[in-house]
CSV table of C-alpha atoms (C1' of nucleotides) in Angstrom, one decimal:
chain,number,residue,atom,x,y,z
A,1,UNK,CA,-3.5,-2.6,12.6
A,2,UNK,CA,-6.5,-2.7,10.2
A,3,UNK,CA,-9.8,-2.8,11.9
A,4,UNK,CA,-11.6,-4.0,8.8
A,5,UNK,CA,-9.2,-7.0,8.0
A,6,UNK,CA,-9.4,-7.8,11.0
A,7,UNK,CA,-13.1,-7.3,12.1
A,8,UNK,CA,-13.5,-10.0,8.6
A,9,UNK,CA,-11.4,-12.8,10.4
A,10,UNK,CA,-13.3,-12.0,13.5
A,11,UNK,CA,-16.8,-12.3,11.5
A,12,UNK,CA,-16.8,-16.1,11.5
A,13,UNK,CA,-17.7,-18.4,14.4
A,14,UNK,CA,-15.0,-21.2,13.3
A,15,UNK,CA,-12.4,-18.3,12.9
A,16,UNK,CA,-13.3,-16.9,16.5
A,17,UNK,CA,-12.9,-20.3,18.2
A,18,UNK,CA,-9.6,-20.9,16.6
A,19,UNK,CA,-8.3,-17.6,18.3
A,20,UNK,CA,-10.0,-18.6,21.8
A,21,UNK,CA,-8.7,-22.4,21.5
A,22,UNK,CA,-5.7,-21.1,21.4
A,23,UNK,CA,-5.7,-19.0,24.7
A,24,UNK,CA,-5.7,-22.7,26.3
A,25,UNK,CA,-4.2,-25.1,23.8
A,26,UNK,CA,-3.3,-28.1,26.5
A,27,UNK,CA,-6.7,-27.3,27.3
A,28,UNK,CA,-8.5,-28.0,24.0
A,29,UNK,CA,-6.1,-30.1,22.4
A,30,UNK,CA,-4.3,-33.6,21.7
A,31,UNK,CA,-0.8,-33.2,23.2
A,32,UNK,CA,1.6,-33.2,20.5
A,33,UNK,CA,4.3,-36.1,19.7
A,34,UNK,CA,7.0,-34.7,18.3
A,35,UNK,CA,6.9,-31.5,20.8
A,36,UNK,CA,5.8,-32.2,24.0
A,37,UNK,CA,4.7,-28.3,24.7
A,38,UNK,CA,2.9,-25.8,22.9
A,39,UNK,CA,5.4,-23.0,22.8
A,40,UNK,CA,4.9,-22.6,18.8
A,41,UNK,CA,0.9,-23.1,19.0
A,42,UNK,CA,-1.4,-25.8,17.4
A,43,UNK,CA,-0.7,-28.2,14.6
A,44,UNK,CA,-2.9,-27.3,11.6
A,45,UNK,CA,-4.4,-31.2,11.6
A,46,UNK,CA,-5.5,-30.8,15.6
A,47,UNK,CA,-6.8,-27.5,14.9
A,48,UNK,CA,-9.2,-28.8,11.7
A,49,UNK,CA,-10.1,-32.1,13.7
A,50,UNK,CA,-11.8,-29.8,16.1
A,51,UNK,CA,-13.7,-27.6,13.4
A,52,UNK,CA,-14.9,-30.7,11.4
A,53,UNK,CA,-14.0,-28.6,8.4
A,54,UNK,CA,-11.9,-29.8,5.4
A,55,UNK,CA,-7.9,-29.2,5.5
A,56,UNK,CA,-7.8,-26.9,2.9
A,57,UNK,CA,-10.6,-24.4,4.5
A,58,UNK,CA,-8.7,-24.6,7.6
A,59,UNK,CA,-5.5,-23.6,5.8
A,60,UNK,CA,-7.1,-20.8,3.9
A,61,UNK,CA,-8.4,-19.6,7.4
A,62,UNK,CA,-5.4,-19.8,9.2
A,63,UNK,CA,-3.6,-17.7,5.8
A,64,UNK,CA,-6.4,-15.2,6.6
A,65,UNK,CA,-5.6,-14.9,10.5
A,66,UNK,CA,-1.7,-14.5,9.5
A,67,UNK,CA,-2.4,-11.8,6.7
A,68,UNK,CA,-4.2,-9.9,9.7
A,69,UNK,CA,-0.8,-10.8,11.9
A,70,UNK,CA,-3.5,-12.3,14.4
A,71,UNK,CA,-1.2,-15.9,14.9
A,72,UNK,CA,2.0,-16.2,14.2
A,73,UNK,CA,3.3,-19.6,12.1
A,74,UNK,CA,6.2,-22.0,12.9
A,75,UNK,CA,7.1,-24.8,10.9
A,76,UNK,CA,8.8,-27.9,12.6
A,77,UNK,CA,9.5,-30.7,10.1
A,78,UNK,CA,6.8,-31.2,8.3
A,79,UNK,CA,3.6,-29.2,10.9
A,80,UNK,CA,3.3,-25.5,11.0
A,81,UNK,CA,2.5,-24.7,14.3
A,82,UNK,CA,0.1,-21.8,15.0
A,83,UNK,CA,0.3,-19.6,17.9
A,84,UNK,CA,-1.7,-16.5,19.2
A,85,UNK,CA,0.0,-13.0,18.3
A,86,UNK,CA,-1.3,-11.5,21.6
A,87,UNK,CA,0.9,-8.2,21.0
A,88,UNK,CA,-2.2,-7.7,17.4
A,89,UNK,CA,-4.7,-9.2,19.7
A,90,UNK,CA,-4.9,-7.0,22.4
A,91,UNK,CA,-3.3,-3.6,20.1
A,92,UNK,CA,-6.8,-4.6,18.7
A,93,UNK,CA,-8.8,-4.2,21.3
A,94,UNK,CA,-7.1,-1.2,22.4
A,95,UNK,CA,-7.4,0.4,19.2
A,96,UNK,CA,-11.6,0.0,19.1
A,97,UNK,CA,-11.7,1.2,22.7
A,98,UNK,CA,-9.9,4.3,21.7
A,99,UNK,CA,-11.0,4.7,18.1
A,100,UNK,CA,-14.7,3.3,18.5
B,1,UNK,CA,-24.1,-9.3,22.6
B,2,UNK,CA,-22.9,-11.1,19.6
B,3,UNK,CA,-19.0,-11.3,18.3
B,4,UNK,CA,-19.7,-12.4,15.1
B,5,UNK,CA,-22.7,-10.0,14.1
B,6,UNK,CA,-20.9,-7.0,15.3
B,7,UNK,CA,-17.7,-8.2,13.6
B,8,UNK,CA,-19.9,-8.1,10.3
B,9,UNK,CA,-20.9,-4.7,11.0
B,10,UNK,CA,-17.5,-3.2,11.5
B,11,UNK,CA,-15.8,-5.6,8.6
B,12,UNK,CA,-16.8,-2.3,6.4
B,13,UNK,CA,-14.9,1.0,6.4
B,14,UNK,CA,-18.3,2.9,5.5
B,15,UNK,CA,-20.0,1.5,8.9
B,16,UNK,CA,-17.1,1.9,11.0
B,17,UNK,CA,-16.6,5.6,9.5
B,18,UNK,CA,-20.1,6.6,10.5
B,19,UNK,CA,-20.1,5.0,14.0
B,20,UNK,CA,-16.8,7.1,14.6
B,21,UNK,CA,-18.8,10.3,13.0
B,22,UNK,CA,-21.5,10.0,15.7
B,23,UNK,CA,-18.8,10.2,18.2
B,24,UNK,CA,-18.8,13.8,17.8
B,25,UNK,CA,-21.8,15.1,15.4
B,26,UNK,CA,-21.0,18.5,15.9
B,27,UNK,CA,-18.2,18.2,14.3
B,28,UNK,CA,-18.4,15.5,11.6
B,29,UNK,CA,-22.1,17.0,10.7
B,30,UNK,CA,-24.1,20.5,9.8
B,31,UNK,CA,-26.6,21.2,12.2
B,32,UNK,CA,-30.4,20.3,12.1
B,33,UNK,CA,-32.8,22.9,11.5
B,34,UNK,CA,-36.0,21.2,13.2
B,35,UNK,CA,-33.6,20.2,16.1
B,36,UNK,CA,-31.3,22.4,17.2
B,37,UNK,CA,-28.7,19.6,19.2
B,38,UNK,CA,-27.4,16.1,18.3
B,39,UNK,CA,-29.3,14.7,21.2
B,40,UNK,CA,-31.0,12.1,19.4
B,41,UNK,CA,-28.1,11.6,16.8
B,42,UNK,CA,-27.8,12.8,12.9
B,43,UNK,CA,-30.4,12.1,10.4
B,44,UNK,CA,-30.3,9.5,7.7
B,45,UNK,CA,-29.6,11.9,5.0
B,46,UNK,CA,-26.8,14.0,6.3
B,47,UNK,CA,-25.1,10.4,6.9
B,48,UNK,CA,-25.9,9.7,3.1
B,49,UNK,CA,-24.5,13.4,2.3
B,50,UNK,CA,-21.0,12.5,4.1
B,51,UNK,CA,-20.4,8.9,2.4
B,52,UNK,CA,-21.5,9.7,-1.2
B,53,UNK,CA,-23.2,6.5,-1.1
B,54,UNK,CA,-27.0,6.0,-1.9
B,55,UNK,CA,-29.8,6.3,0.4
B,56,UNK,CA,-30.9,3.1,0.2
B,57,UNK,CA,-28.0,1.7,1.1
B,58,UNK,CA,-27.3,3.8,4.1
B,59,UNK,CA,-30.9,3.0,5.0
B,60,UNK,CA,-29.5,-1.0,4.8
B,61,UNK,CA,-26.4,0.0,6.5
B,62,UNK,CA,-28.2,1.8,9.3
B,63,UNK,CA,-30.5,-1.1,9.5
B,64,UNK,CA,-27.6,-3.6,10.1
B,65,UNK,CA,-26.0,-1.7,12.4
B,66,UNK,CA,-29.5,-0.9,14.5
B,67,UNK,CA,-30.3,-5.1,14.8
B,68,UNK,CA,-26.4,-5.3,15.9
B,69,UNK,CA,-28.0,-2.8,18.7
B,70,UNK,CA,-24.5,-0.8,18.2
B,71,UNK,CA,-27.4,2.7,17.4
B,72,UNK,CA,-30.3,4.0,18.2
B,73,UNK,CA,-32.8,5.2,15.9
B,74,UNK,CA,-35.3,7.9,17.1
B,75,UNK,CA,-38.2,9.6,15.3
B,76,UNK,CA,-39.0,13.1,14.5
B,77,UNK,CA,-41.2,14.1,12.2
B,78,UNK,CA,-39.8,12.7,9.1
B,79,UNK,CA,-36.4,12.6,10.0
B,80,UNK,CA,-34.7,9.4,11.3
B,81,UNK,CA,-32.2,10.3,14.2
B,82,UNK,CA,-29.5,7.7,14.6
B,83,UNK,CA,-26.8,8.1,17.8
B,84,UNK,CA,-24.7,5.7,19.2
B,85,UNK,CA,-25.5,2.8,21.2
B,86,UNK,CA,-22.3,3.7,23.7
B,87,UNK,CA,-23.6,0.9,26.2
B,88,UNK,CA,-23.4,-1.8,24.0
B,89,UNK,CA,-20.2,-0.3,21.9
B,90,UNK,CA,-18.3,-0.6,25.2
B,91,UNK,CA,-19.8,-3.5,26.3
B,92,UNK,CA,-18.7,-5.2,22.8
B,93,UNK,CA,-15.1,-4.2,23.6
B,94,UNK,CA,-15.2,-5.1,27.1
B,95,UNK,CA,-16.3,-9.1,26.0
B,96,UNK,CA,-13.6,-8.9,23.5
B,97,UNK,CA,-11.1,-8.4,26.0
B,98,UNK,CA,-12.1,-10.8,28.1
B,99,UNK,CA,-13.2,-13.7,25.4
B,100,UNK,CA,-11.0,-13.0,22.2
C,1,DT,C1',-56.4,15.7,0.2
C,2,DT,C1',-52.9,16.3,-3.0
C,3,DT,C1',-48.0,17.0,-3.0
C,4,DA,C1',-43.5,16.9,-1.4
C,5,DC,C1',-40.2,15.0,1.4
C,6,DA,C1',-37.4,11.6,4.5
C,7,DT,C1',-36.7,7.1,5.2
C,8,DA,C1',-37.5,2.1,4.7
C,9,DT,C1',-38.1,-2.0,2.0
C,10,DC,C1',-38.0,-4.7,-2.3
C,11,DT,C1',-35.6,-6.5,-6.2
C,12,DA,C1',-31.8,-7.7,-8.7
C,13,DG,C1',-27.1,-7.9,-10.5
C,14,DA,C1',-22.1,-7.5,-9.2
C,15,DA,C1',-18.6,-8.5,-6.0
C,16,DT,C1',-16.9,-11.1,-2.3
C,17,DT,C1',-16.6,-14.9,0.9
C,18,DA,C1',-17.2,-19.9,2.1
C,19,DT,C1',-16.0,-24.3,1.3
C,20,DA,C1',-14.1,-28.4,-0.6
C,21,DG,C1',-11.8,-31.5,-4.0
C,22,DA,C1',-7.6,-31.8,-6.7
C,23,DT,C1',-3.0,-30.8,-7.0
C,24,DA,C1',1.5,-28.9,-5.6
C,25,DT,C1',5.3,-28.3,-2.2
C,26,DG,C1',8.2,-29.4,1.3
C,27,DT,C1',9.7,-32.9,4.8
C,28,DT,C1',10.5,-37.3,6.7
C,29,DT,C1',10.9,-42.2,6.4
C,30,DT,C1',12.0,-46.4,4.2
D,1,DA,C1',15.1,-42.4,-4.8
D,2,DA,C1',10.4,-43.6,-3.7
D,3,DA,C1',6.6,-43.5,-0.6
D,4,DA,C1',4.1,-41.4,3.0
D,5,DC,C1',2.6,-37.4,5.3
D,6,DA,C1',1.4,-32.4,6.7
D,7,DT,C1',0.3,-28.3,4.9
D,8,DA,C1',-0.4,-24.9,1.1
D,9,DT,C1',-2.3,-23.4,-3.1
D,10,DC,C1',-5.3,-23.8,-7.1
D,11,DT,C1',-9.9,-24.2,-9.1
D,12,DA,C1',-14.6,-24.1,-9.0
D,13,DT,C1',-19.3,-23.8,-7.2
D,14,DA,C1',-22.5,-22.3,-3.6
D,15,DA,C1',-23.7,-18.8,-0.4
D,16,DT,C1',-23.5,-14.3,1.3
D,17,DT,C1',-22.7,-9.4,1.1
D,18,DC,C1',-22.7,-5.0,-1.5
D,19,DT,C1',-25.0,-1.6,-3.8
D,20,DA,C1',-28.3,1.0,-6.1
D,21,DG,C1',-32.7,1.7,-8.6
D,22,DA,C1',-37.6,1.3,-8.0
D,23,DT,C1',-41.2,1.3,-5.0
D,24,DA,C1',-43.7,1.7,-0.5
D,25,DT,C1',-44.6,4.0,3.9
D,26,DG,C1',-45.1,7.6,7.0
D,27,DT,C1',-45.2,12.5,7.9
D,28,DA,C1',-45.6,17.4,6.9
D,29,DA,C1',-46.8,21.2,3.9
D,30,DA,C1',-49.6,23.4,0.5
DNA sequence: TTTACATATCTAGAATTATAGATATGTTTT
DNA sequence: AAAACATATCTATAATTCTAGATATGTAAA
């Protein structure tokens, strides 16, 4: 739990959507074909469709969330799904209540 | 209130370290000869003092963290007295917890 | 009213982050 | 096995942040 790290994922609008998206994925995105839930998370393509950005920005930003063990990757076939790690999320918050 | 510009602030272990200092000035800090409590905070140079690093860029650090409105800068005399903005620290944890 | 002092601002170079195109890797389909 | 597809990694440039020296500003002391 590294407040830095993770304050630097957190200091980037595109980043901080990605995180709340994913609170509500049926919510904000495209049902998926091949898995008709959202158990694992977000395919990588839905997720940069909705940001507008290139693929490989979105992949270096979704590296950057896992290094800070803020989602949690799944691969099925060929998509990596990407989920919220709510236990890091919320140890987070907890951590700058106490700490801050 | 704004995630992203607070995140920025606190994406540096200097910033947060001085934020958790003002916590408890008595402890963290020597006392002030012109002011004898930490009412008002800790003066710029006894911040400088603790981190090593230069006064100008303390001076930018404080700056940053004052238009982030996470302190409070008040004047005496020459001195600068930074203290925590405790209103706006909690309130930043409380949105977090509700929006992240 | 100079001088000294505390802090803020300006300026600039170094370091880091942002971003995307090109390419690589792994998977599925044909 | 080749082609197509999703994602990851590599490479490079632009933008931003870091940091400190120099300078400016405001206040107090001599």
């Amino acid at each position: 739990m590294n407040i830095v790290e993770i304050s630097k994922v957190l200091s980037n609008k595109t980043r901080v959507n990605i995180l709340k998206w994913l609170k509500n994925p049926a919510e904000n995105f495209p049902p998926h074909q091949d898995i008709d839930h959202f158990d694992d998370g977000v395919c990588v393509g839905y997720i940069q469709d909705k940001t507008g950005l290139s693929q490989s920005t979105i992949s270096t930003y979704l590296n950057s969330m896992q290094n800070a063990k803020l989602v949690i990757p799944t691969r099925h076939g060929k998509w990596t799904y990407y989920r919220r790690n709510e236990e890091v999320i919320q140890g987070y918050v907890k951590v700058l209540e106490n700490e801050l």
